[in-house]
Every structure is written in C-alpha cells, then in structure tokens.
mmCIF file of C-alpha atoms in Angstrom:
data_model
loop_
_atom_site.group_PDB
_atom_site.id
_atom_site.type_symbol
_atom_site.label_atom_id
_atom_site.label_comp_id
_atom_site.label_asym_id
_atom_site.label_seq_id
_atom_site.Cartn_x
_atom_site.Cartn_y
_atom_site.Cartn_z
ATOM 1 C CA MET A 2 61.186 26.167 -29.219
ATOM 2 C CA ALA A 3 59.641 22.942 -30.464
ATOM 3 C CA GLU A 4 56.211 24.518 -29.580
ATOM 4 C CA VAL A 5 57.108 27.718 -31.860
ATOM 5 C CA ASP A 6 58.107 25.310 -34.721
ATOM 6 C CA ALA A 7 55.018 23.439 -34.526
ATOM 7 C CA VAL A 8 53.115 26.885 -34.424
ATOM 8 C CA SER A 9 55.007 27.956 -37.540
ATOM 9 C CA THR A 10 54.330 24.958 -39.417
ATOM 10 C CA GLY A 11 50.800 25.265 -38.613
ATOM 11 C CA LEU A 12 50.433 28.600 -39.706
ATOM 12 C CA ILE A 13 52.429 28.049 -43.005
ATOM 13 C CA ILE A 14 50.245 25.122 -43.798
ATOM 14 C CA SER A 15 47.210 27.415 -43.271
ATOM 15 C CA VAL A 16 48.277 29.976 -45.372
ATOM 16 C CA LEU A 17 49.187 27.512 -48.142
ATOM 17 C CA VAL A 18 45.746 26.194 -48.115
ATOM 18 C CA ALA A 19 44.059 29.516 -47.977
ATOM 19 C CA LEU A 20 46.238 30.414 -50.906
ATOM 20 C CA LEU A 21 45.240 27.171 -52.693
ATOM 21 C CA VAL A 22 41.544 27.871 -52.017
ATOM 22 C CA VAL A 23 41.898 31.336 -53.489
ATOM 23 C CA ALA A 24 43.608 30.048 -56.520
ATOM 24 C CA LEU A 25 40.859 27.495 -57.164
ATOM 25 C CA ALA A 26 38.238 30.310 -56.638
ATOM 26 C CA VAL A 27 40.206 32.511 -59.330
ATOM 27 C CA ALA A 28 40.569 29.929 -61.551
ATOM 28 C CA ALA A 29 36.691 28.899 -61.429
ATOM 29 C CA PHE A 30 36.123 32.605 -61.979
ATOM 30 C CA LEU A 31 38.210 32.864 -64.772
ATOM 31 C CA TYR A 32 36.858 29.684 -66.280
ATOM 32 C CA ARG A 33 33.488 31.039 -66.117
ATOM 33 C CA THR A 34 34.175 34.499 -67.452
ATOM 34 C CA ARG A 35 36.474 33.227 -70.294
ATOM 35 C CA GLU A 36 35.750 33.749 -74.059
ATOM 36 C CA PRO A 37 33.411 30.991 -75.571
ATOM 37 C CA SER A 38 35.478 28.243 -77.675
ATOM 38 C CA LEU A 39 33.951 26.456 -80.509
ATOM 39 C CA VAL A 40 34.250 22.624 -80.084
ATOM 40 C CA PRO A 41 32.675 19.961 -82.730
ATOM 41 C CA GLY A 42 29.016 19.551 -82.228
ATOM 42 C CA ASP A 43 26.250 17.286 -83.371
ATOM 43 C CA ASP A 44 24.722 19.650 -85.682
ATOM 44 C CA GLU A 45 27.719 21.821 -87.152
ATOM 45 C CA THR A 46 31.209 21.969 -88.106
ATOM 46 C CA TYR A 47 33.935 24.563 -88.895
ATOM 47 C CA LEU A 48 36.412 24.758 -91.448
ATOM 48 C CA ILE A 49 39.876 25.842 -90.033
ATOM 49 C CA ARG A 50 42.956 27.125 -92.143
ATOM 50 C CA SER A 51 46.256 25.579 -90.916
ATOM 51 C CA PRO A 52 49.534 27.726 -90.683
ATOM 52 C CA GLU A 53 50.519 26.027 -93.986
ATOM 53 C CA GLY A 54 47.277 27.190 -95.567
ATOM 54 C CA ARG A 55 45.448 24.043 -95.774
ATOM 55 C CA ILE A 56 41.767 23.894 -94.984
ATOM 56 C CA HIS A 57 40.346 21.344 -92.670
ATOM 57 C CA ALA A 58 37.367 20.567 -90.401
ATOM 58 C CA LEU A 59 37.295 21.275 -86.725
ATOM 59 C CA THR A 60 38.526 18.202 -84.743
ATOM 60 C CA ALA A 61 38.253 17.088 -81.188
ATOM 61 C CA ASP A 62 41.553 18.260 -80.225
ATOM 62 C CA MET A 63 41.068 21.754 -81.374
ATOM 63 C CA LYS A 64 39.352 24.825 -79.651
ATOM 64 C CA VAL A 65 38.978 27.985 -81.256
ATOM 65 C CA ARG A 66 37.257 31.345 -80.494
ATOM 66 C CA PRO A 67 34.355 32.620 -82.553
ATOM 67 C CA GLU A 68 36.568 35.315 -83.749
ATOM 68 C CA ASP A 69 39.635 33.295 -84.285
ATOM 69 C CA PRO A 70 41.347 34.130 -87.674
ATOM 70 C CA ARG A 71 41.694 30.491 -88.504
ATOM 71 C CA ILE A 72 38.136 30.185 -89.121
ATOM 72 C CA VAL A 73 37.668 30.105 -92.823
ATOM 73 C CA GLN A 74 35.297 32.715 -94.097
ATOM 74 C CA PHE A 75 34.249 31.827 -97.621
ATOM 75 C CA GLN A 76 34.251 34.732 -100.125
ATOM 76 C CA ASN A 77 31.360 32.910 -101.924
ATOM 77 C CA ARG A 78 29.910 31.353 -98.858
ATOM 78 C CA LYS A 79 26.571 32.868 -100.013
ATOM 79 C CA GLN A 80 26.725 30.359 -102.759
ATOM 80 C CA LEU A 81 26.648 27.431 -100.569
ATOM 81 C CA ARG A 82 22.953 27.188 -100.679
ATOM 82 C CA PHE A 83 20.373 25.201 -102.324
ATOM 83 C CA PRO A 84 16.838 25.757 -103.806
ATOM 84 C CA VAL A 85 13.636 24.920 -101.939
ATOM 85 C CA TYR A 86 10.429 25.245 -104.370
ATOM 86 C CA ASP A 87 6.942 24.817 -102.868
ATOM 87 C CA PRO A 88 4.520 24.016 -105.595
ATOM 88 C CA ARG A 89 1.507 24.585 -103.312
ATOM 89 C CA PHE A 90 2.193 28.529 -103.454
ATOM 90 C CA ASN A 91 4.511 28.784 -106.448
ATOM 91 C CA ALA A 92 7.147 30.030 -104.031
ATOM 92 C CA LEU A 93 10.993 29.522 -104.648
ATOM 93 C CA SER A 94 13.497 30.287 -101.652
ATOM 94 C CA HIS A 95 16.886 29.190 -100.590
ATOM 95 C CA ASP A 96 18.311 27.346 -97.534
ATOM 96 C CA ARG A 97 22.117 27.828 -96.601
ATOM 97 C CA LEU A 98 24.829 25.545 -95.575
ATOM 98 C CA VAL A 99 27.155 28.154 -93.999
ATOM 99 C CA THR A 100 26.571 30.630 -91.305
ATOM 100 C CA ASP A 101 28.458 34.048 -91.111
ATOM 101 C CA SER A 102 30.648 32.530 -88.495
ATOM 102 C CA GLY A 103 31.734 29.666 -90.855
ATOM 103 C CA ALA A 104 29.730 26.769 -89.352
ATOM 104 C CA ILE A 105 28.476 24.193 -91.972
ATOM 105 C CA SER A 106 25.158 22.619 -90.708
ATOM 106 C CA LEU A 107 25.393 18.749 -90.584
ATOM 107 C CA ARG A 108 21.848 18.096 -90.282
ATOM 108 C CA ILE A 109 19.852 16.304 -93.166
ATOM 109 C CA HIS A 110 18.443 18.774 -95.785
ATOM 110 C CA THR A 111 15.957 18.352 -98.586
ATOM 111 C CA THR A 112 16.404 20.502 -101.792
ATOM 112 C CA THR A 113 13.404 20.804 -104.126
ATOM 113 C CA PRO A 114 14.743 22.250 -107.458
ATOM 114 C CA PHE A 115 12.355 24.355 -109.815
ATOM 115 C CA PRO A 116 10.266 22.169 -111.893
ATOM 116 C CA PHE A 117 11.715 21.218 -115.464
ATOM 117 C CA THR A 118 10.589 19.297 -118.275
ATOM 118 C CA ALA A 119 11.801 15.927 -119.605
ATOM 119 C CA VAL A 120 10.985 13.596 -122.605
ATOM 120 C CA THR A 121 10.238 10.081 -122.524
ATOM 121 C CA ASN A 122 11.707 7.426 -124.936
ATOM 122 C CA ASP A 123 8.682 7.627 -127.035
ATOM 123 C CA GLY A 124 8.752 11.343 -127.232
ATOM 124 C CA HIS A 125 6.163 12.318 -124.390
ATOM 125 C CA THR A 126 6.962 15.491 -122.436
ATOM 126 C CA VAL A 127 6.430 15.508 -118.810
ATOM 127 C CA THR A 128 6.907 18.119 -116.119
ATOM 128 C CA VAL A 129 9.109 16.739 -113.216
ATOM 129 C CA THR A 130 9.346 18.123 -109.680
ATOM 130 C CA PRO A 131 12.236 16.433 -108.016
ATOM 131 C CA SER A 132 13.098 16.491 -104.125
ATOM 132 C CA VAL A 133 16.238 15.169 -102.799
ATOM 133 C CA SER A 134 17.437 14.688 -99.146
ATOM 134 C CA PHE A 135 21.142 15.052 -98.496
ATOM 135 C CA GLY A 136 23.532 15.856 -95.605
ATOM 136 C CA VAL A 137 27.209 17.267 -95.601
ATOM 137 C CA ASP A 138 29.668 14.520 -94.989
ATOM 138 C CA PRO A 139 31.940 15.584 -92.188
ATOM 139 C CA ALA A 140 34.913 13.559 -93.484
ATOM 140 C CA ARG A 141 34.767 15.431 -96.999
ATOM 141 C CA VAL A 142 33.604 18.956 -95.696
ATOM 142 C CA THR A 143 36.586 20.508 -97.312
ATOM 143 C CA ASP A 144 35.103 19.684 -100.725
ATOM 144 C CA LEU A 145 32.823 22.562 -100.123
ATOM 145 C CA ALA A 146 35.492 25.263 -99.882
ATOM 146 C CA ARG A 147 36.333 24.421 -103.650
ATOM 147 C CA LEU A 148 32.885 24.722 -105.039
ATOM 148 C CA GLY A 149 32.020 27.804 -107.075
ATOM 149 C CA ASP A 150 28.281 27.570 -106.679
ATOM 150 C CA PHE A 151 27.131 24.334 -104.701
ATOM 151 C CA GLY A 152 23.220 25.118 -105.481
ATOM 152 C CA ASP A 153 23.613 25.369 -109.168
ATOM 153 C CA GLN A 154 25.959 22.321 -109.406
ATOM 154 C CA PHE A 155 23.677 20.017 -107.380
ATOM 155 C CA GLU A 156 20.309 21.315 -109.075
ATOM 156 C CA ARG A 157 22.252 20.459 -112.612
ATOM 157 C CA ARG A 158 23.079 16.956 -111.239
ATOM 158 C CA ILE A 159 19.385 16.216 -109.884
ATOM 159 C CA ARG A 160 17.974 17.322 -113.322
ATOM 160 C CA SER A 161 20.498 15.305 -115.372
ATOM 161 C CA ALA A 162 19.797 12.250 -113.507
ATOM 162 C CA PHE A 163 16.051 12.402 -113.561
ATOM 163 C CA SER A 164 16.058 13.193 -117.311
ATOM 164 C CA GLY A 165 18.221 10.306 -117.945
ATOM 165 C CA ALA A 166 16.240 7.810 -116.136
ATOM 166 C CA ILE A 167 12.980 9.020 -117.675
ATOM 167 C CA GLY A 168 14.260 8.955 -121.012
ATOM 168 C CA ARG A 169 14.985 5.472 -121.003
ATOM 169 C CA ARG A 170 11.686 4.708 -120.458
ATOM 170 C CA LYS A 171 8.457 4.970 -122.680
ATOM 171 C CA ASP A 172 5.434 6.736 -121.391
ATOM 172 C CA GLU A 173 3.573 3.575 -120.164
ATOM 173 C CA GLN A 174 6.665 2.416 -118.542
ATOM 174 C CA LEU A 175 7.097 5.862 -116.603
ATOM 175 C CA ARG A 176 3.768 5.144 -114.703
ATOM 176 C CA GLU A 177 4.750 1.627 -113.831
ATOM 177 C CA SER A 178 8.321 2.510 -112.453
ATOM 178 C CA HIS A 179 7.894 5.243 -110.586
ATOM 179 C CA HIS A 180 9.637 4.072 -107.427
ATOM 180 C CA GLN A 181 12.429 2.351 -109.449
ATOM 181 C CA ILE A 182 13.220 5.660 -111.178
ATOM 182 C CA GLU A 183 13.563 7.093 -107.686
ATOM 183 C CA SER A 184 15.904 4.445 -106.574
ATOM 184 C CA GLU A 185 18.066 4.510 -109.784
ATOM 185 C CA VAL A 186 18.475 8.516 -109.317
ATOM 186 C CA THR A 187 19.464 7.914 -105.622
ATOM 187 C CA GLU A 188 22.017 5.443 -106.532
ATOM 188 C CA GLU A 189 23.596 7.698 -109.283
ATOM 189 C CA LEU A 190 23.693 10.707 -106.919
ATOM 190 C CA ALA A 191 25.256 8.681 -104.414
ATOM 191 C CA GLY A 192 27.583 6.930 -106.656
ATOM 192 C CA VAL A 193 29.078 10.214 -107.527
ATOM 193 C CA GLU A 194 29.898 11.143 -104.040
ATOM 194 C CA THR A 195 31.234 7.652 -103.075
ATOM 195 C CA GLY A 196 33.312 7.395 -106.355
ATOM 196 C CA THR A 197 31.472 4.426 -107.505
ATOM 197 C CA ASP A 198 30.180 6.267 -110.488
ATOM 198 C CA ALA A 199 32.786 7.396 -112.904
ATOM 199 C CA LEU A 200 31.301 10.554 -114.003
ATOM 200 C CA GLY A 201 30.833 13.949 -111.888
ATOM 201 C CA VAL A 202 32.958 15.527 -109.331
ATOM 202 C CA PRO A 203 32.026 14.922 -105.506
ATOM 203 C CA LEU A 204 30.222 17.799 -103.854
ATOM 204 C CA GLY A 205 31.196 16.717 -100.284
ATOM 205 C CA ILE A 206 27.599 15.329 -99.440
ATOM 206 C CA THR A 207 25.804 12.196 -98.643
ATOM 207 C CA VAL A 208 22.542 11.559 -100.682
ATOM 208 C CA PHE A 209 19.836 9.889 -98.785
ATOM 209 C CA GLU A 210 16.734 9.655 -101.001
ATOM 210 C CA ALA A 211 15.511 11.103 -104.405
ATOM 211 C CA ARG A 212 11.913 11.518 -104.934
ATOM 212 C CA PHE A 213 9.833 12.926 -107.790
ATOM 213 C CA SER A 214 6.347 13.869 -108.949
ATOM 214 C CA TYR A 215 5.273 14.635 -112.486
ATOM 215 C CA ARG A 216 2.391 15.914 -114.826
ATOM 216 C CA ASP A 217 1.845 15.124 -118.446
ATOM 217 C CA GLY A 218 2.981 18.077 -120.619
ATOM 218 C CA ALA A 219 5.017 21.023 -120.293
ATOM 219 C CA ALA A 220 3.168 22.409 -117.395
ATOM 220 C CA LEU A 221 5.515 24.878 -116.180
ATOM 221 C CA PRO A 222 4.360 27.471 -113.824
ATOM 222 C CA SER A 223 3.689 30.911 -115.582
ATOM 223 C CA GLU A 224 5.263 32.797 -112.662
ATOM 224 C CA VAL A 225 6.945 32.008 -109.241
ATOM 225 C CA VAL A 226 7.139 34.075 -105.915
ATOM 226 C CA ILE A 227 10.972 34.299 -105.081
ATOM 227 C CA ALA A 228 11.487 34.625 -101.244
ATOM 228 C CA PRO A 229 14.301 37.337 -100.370
ATOM 229 C CA ASP A 230 17.643 36.195 -99.891
ATOM 230 C CA THR A 231 18.597 37.287 -96.272
ATOM 231 C CA GLY A 232 22.295 36.247 -96.727
ATOM 232 C CA ALA A 233 22.886 38.385 -99.800
ATOM 233 C CA THR A 234 25.570 40.671 -99.200
ATOM 234 C CA ALA A 235 24.426 43.615 -101.611
ATOM 235 C CA ALA A 236 20.910 45.457 -101.007
ATOM 236 C CA MET A 237 20.036 46.070 -104.628
ATOM 237 C CA PRO A 238 16.614 47.318 -105.589
ATOM 238 C CA VAL A 239 14.817 44.326 -107.476
ATOM 239 C CA THR A 240 12.590 45.091 -110.677
ATOM 240 C CA SER A 241 9.439 43.261 -110.472
ATOM 241 C CA ALA A 242 7.237 41.868 -113.381
ATOM 242 C CA ASP A 243 5.375 45.031 -113.818
ATOM 243 C CA GLY A 244 8.684 47.266 -113.762
ATOM 244 C CA ALA A 245 8.585 48.809 -110.332
ATOM 245 C CA ASP A 246 11.491 49.060 -108.280
ATOM 246 C CA THR A 247 10.885 47.027 -104.863
ATOM 247 C CA ALA A 248 12.825 46.412 -101.791
ATOM 248 C CA PRO A 249 15.124 43.420 -101.591
ATOM 249 C CA ASP A 250 13.598 42.256 -98.334
ATOM 250 C CA SER A 251 10.148 41.643 -99.747
ATOM 251 C CA PRO A 252 9.080 38.572 -101.805
ATOM 252 C CA GLN A 253 9.245 39.013 -105.450
ATOM 253 C CA ARG A 254 6.894 37.664 -108.145
ATOM 254 C CA VAL A 255 8.789 36.877 -111.337
ATOM 255 C CA ALA A 256 6.909 36.266 -114.555
ATOM 256 C CA LEU A 257 8.294 33.266 -116.425
ATOM 257 C CA ALA A 258 7.925 32.101 -120.002
ATOM 258 C CA PRO A 259 4.380 31.203 -120.932
ATOM 259 C CA ALA A 260 3.767 27.668 -120.187
ATOM 260 C CA ALA A 261 2.153 25.481 -123.199
ATOM 261 C CA SER A 262 -1.496 25.548 -122.770
ATOM 262 C CA ARG A 263 -3.475 22.281 -122.954
ATOM 263 C CA GLY A 264 -6.286 23.920 -124.757
ATOM 264 C CA GLU A 265 -3.814 23.701 -127.971
ATOM 265 C CA SER A 266 -4.955 20.181 -128.572
ATOM 266 C CA ALA A 267 -8.289 19.511 -129.768
ATOM 267 C CA ALA A 268 -8.437 16.711 -127.495
ATOM 268 C CA HIS A 269 -8.080 19.178 -124.484
ATOM 269 C CA THR A 270 -11.340 21.472 -125.337
ATOM 270 C CA SER A 271 -14.315 21.671 -123.074
ATOM 271 C CA GLU A 272 -16.128 18.960 -124.979
ATOM 272 C CA THR A 273 -15.078 15.270 -124.642
ATOM 273 C CA PRO A 274 -13.044 14.506 -127.840
ATOM 274 C CA GLY A 275 -13.993 11.899 -130.407
ATOM 275 C CA ALA A 276 -11.686 9.434 -132.137
ATOM 276 C CA MET A 277 -10.789 11.700 -135.177
ATOM 277 C CA GLN A 278 -10.164 14.919 -132.950
ATOM 278 C CA PHE A 279 -7.007 13.425 -131.341
ATOM 279 C CA LEU A 280 -3.623 14.995 -132.474
ATOM 280 C CA GLY A 281 -0.514 12.811 -133.110
ATOM 281 C CA THR A 282 0.553 12.738 -129.329
ATOM 282 C CA ASP A 283 -2.700 12.269 -128.169
ATOM 283 C CA LEU A 284 -3.081 8.980 -130.542
ATOM 284 C CA ASP A 285 0.199 7.760 -129.134
ATOM 285 C CA LYS A 286 -1.310 7.947 -125.776
ATOM 286 C CA LEU A 287 -4.447 6.332 -126.764
ATOM 287 C CA LEU A 288 -2.279 3.465 -128.318
ATOM 288 C CA ASP A 289 -0.762 3.008 -125.164
ATOM 289 C CA GLN A 290 -3.860 2.166 -123.563
ATOM 290 C CA PHE A 291 -4.560 -0.778 -126.272
ATOM 291 C CA ARG A 292 -0.958 -2.203 -125.582
ATOM 292 C CA ASP A 293 -0.764 -5.421 -123.682
ATOM 293 C CA ARG A 294 -4.778 -5.354 -123.135
ATOM 294 C CA SER A 295 -7.097 -8.534 -123.548
ATOM 295 C CA PRO A 296 -9.469 -8.773 -126.347
ATOM 296 C CA GLU A 297 -12.257 -7.961 -123.768
ATOM 297 C CA GLN A 298 -10.476 -4.696 -122.895
ATOM 298 C CA ILE A 299 -9.817 -3.683 -126.433
ATOM 299 C CA ALA A 300 -13.465 -4.190 -127.253
ATOM 300 C CA THR A 301 -14.613 -2.090 -124.283
ATOM 301 C CA LEU A 302 -12.350 0.790 -125.407
ATOM 302 C CA LEU A 303 -13.661 0.720 -129.018
ATOM 303 C CA SER A 304 -17.012 0.773 -127.786
ATOM 304 C CA LEU A 305 -16.494 3.595 -125.624
ATOM 305 C CA MET A 306 -14.686 5.583 -128.471
ATOM 306 C CA GLU A 307 -17.739 4.561 -130.860
ATOM 307 C CA MET A 308 -20.232 5.952 -128.292
ATOM 308 C CA GLN A 309 -18.298 9.202 -127.421
ATOM 309 C CA THR A 310 -18.032 9.805 -131.414
ATOM 310 C CA ARG A 311 -21.651 9.410 -131.746
ATOM 311 C CA GLN A 312 -22.346 11.838 -129.090
ATOM 312 C CA ASN A 313 -20.110 14.285 -130.466
ATOM 313 C CA ILE A 314 -21.974 14.114 -133.897
ATOM 314 C CA VAL A 315 -25.374 14.450 -132.101
ATOM 315 C CA SER A 316 -23.720 17.488 -130.103
ATOM 316 C CA MET A 317 -22.553 19.013 -133.341
ATOM 317 C CA LEU A 318 -25.856 18.873 -135.285
ATOM 318 C CA SER A 319 -28.032 20.158 -132.435
ATOM 319 C CA LYS A 320 -25.775 23.390 -132.367
ATOM 320 C CA SER A 321 -26.771 24.073 -136.004
ATOM 321 C CA GLY A 322 -30.192 25.309 -134.685
ATOM 322 C CA GLY A 323 -32.544 22.904 -136.457
ATOM 323 C CA LEU A 324 -34.635 19.883 -135.691
ATOM 324 C CA VAL A 325 -32.399 16.721 -136.012
ATOM 325 C CA VAL A 326 -34.034 13.280 -135.981
ATOM 326 C CA PHE A 327 -32.021 10.185 -135.592
ATOM 327 C CA SER A 328 -33.199 6.464 -135.900
ATOM 328 C CA ALA A 329 -32.380 3.859 -133.088
ATOM 329 C CA ARG A 330 -30.126 2.148 -135.540
ATOM 330 C CA GLU A 331 -28.180 5.741 -136.390
ATOM 331 C CA LEU A 332 -27.743 6.417 -132.696
ATOM 332 C CA GLY A 333 -26.523 2.755 -132.051
ATOM 333 C CA LEU A 334 -29.386 1.811 -129.812
ATOM 334 C CA GLU A 335 -30.764 -0.766 -132.109
ATOM 335 C CA GLY A 336 -30.828 -4.033 -130.279
ATOM 336 C CA ASN A 337 -30.218 -2.430 -126.781
ATOM 337 C CA PRO A 338 -32.640 -4.116 -124.342
ATOM 338 C CA ALA A 339 -33.312 -0.828 -122.499
ATOM 339 C CA LEU A 340 -35.078 0.968 -125.411
ATOM 340 C CA PRO A 341 -37.965 -1.926 -125.721
ATOM 341 C CA GLU A 342 -38.435 -1.656 -122.216
ATOM 342 C CA ARG A 343 -38.645 2.159 -121.982
ATOM 343 C CA LEU A 344 -41.168 2.059 -125.061
ATOM 344 C CA SER A 345 -43.274 -0.561 -123.442
ATOM 345 C CA ALA A 346 -43.499 0.995 -120.294
ATOM 346 C CA ALA A 347 -44.601 4.185 -122.104
ATOM 347 C CA ARG A 348 -47.270 2.288 -123.952
ATOM 348 C CA ASN A 349 -48.660 0.639 -120.749
ATOM 349 C CA ALA A 350 -48.707 4.047 -119.184
ATOM 350 C CA ALA A 351 -50.998 5.586 -122.025
ATOM 351 C CA ASP A 352 -53.339 2.467 -121.853
ATOM 352 C CA GLU A 353 -53.773 2.962 -118.204
ATOM 353 C CA GLN A 354 -54.970 6.609 -118.561
ATOM 354 C CA PRO A 355 -58.731 7.128 -118.036
ATOM 355 C CA GLU A 356 -60.675 8.006 -121.064
ATOM 356 C CA THR A 357 -62.275 11.648 -120.796
ATOM 357 C CA GLU A 358 -65.508 12.596 -122.586
#
C-alpha cells in the first residue's frame, strides 16, 4: 500500500512538472507573438489622453499598443513642423516633430528659416539667414498639443530676436559683435522657454544655439525651390510660376518679389567709384571706415580716394574718343620717384642704341 502511494505521488509530481513546463512554453510563445507595445525610448515620446481628458506624456509605468485609442492624434499635427532653408540651392523644405502614430522626436533639430531683412541702428539694411538648434523638452511636451502652428510661431520669434539684437547696433558694431549677437539671441529664446524672459509663450522646447550669417543690403533670393510636403493630407495641384498645374509630390520653384538690385547705386557699377559717385547710404558706410582710425590710416584712405577719382576722370575723358594729354602734375605723379627713374632709364636706353648711317 505504501508503495502504491509513493508511485501515485511520483506520478502526480511528474504531471505537475509537465504541466508547468507546458505552461511556461505557452507563456513564452504568447509573449513572443503578442502585439508590440510602446514604451518610452531615447529618441521618441508619445502623448496619451487620460480618462479625464488630460494630455500627458508616456511614462515608464505605461504600456500602450500602437493602435491604442489613448494615443493623441493631433488634428493639426501636420503644423508641428519647422522650416529648413538651404542657401546653396535656394531650397526650402520642412521637417516634422510628430509622426502619424503620435510619436514626438526628442532628438536635436536645427531650423533655418527663410532669409529676412533687418535694419541696424544707423539705418543700414542687411539680409539675415538665421539657424537655431533646439529639442523638444520631454517634461513640457504637452505644450505642443496646445499650439496652432509651431513652425510659424517659432520662426516669428527667431526673426524678432535677431532683428532686435541687430537693431540695437550700428553697422560697424554689427561686424564686431557677431558672436555676441548670437549669444544674446540664444539667451532670449531660451529665456522664453524657461520663464526667465517675461515676454512670449513657451513652446515646449529647449534652445541650444542660435547662429546667423548676413549680407549687406536687401539681397533676398528672387525665387526659391520648395520641396514637397509628404505629410500634407490634401493632394492639391500646385500652380508653378509659369502658371502650369504640377503634381504636389514634385519640387516647386516659386518666384518671389524682386530683390533690390545692387546696380541701383552708382557706387556699384562696373567701374570702381570715385568720391563724388557715392549715395547717402554709401557715404555712411565710408564714414564708418574713418571712425576711430589713426591719422596715418585716414591719410591713406584719402590718398586712395583721390587716386581713384583721378582714374575715373581719365577713364571718362578717354571714352570721349579724342586725344587727351595730361601733365604729371594733373595726374598727381609729380614728385613720384618712380617717374624720374622711368624717364632716366628711357633716355639711357636711347643713348645706348647704335647709330645707323
């Protein structure tokens, strides 16, 4: 009887072990074949809507499926984008912050808005091409859900910050304080996000660096190539500059307002200008060259201007078609040691030539 009980106990234990192994195998199989879940990662986050209707970011204690109805699908998520302008090819495109599944990228992005004009404190116009590096702040990612158009708001804020920093300086100060301007704009944009700046509504991002390049004058491009927006929901035909309808999935070349021509000023013609050919703005720039200069530097600049003016006079009279003769004094060559040396060399060469019968 005891032997039977021992055999029954051993059989029961064997069956239980077999069932446990089968259960573990089934659990492993189900785990491998289960639907993928979303968990917080290093490069993306998801906005989740709670039963109370509040929007918050996906945290470590949450797991949701890609099709989970709690994932917030922005009605205006196509507006969560930012411009990227490439001056090498005059091309304008847009990068996005939100994918179709609701994920928001947390990597560092760089936006390069379209160039714009700014005016210095002394009235000089410059064309500015800004560039700002930023990233979405995971702790304030819900701020994006309340934005109507992230790209437009961020671009206006960048233009305003650079225009203000440039407008506080004169033309010669702009060249001397390039990096200081970049530092000021970075602090201003970052201050709005951290709350240290009283003006502006936070966008839910962290600003790392603001940089810019500039050119004198209103040198905006006359046309720009706009890359197709793959996230657009409506496939509307686009009318190109020549009036023809083209497909929305091809780059579009859009004609802009004509840029100011540098040839409008007489100082920018093909010939090098003389002192009397400068317009008011050109004279202002010329005066900047004399400011804070030593007497020797000013004398050199005046000498160069005088020689250039004399050259313009000679060039103008030579184009009249007649023979024009100038004395050494009129050409400003009197007292120049190079002229007597050249004349002496010419006389010596003539004396050394053999006489012919």
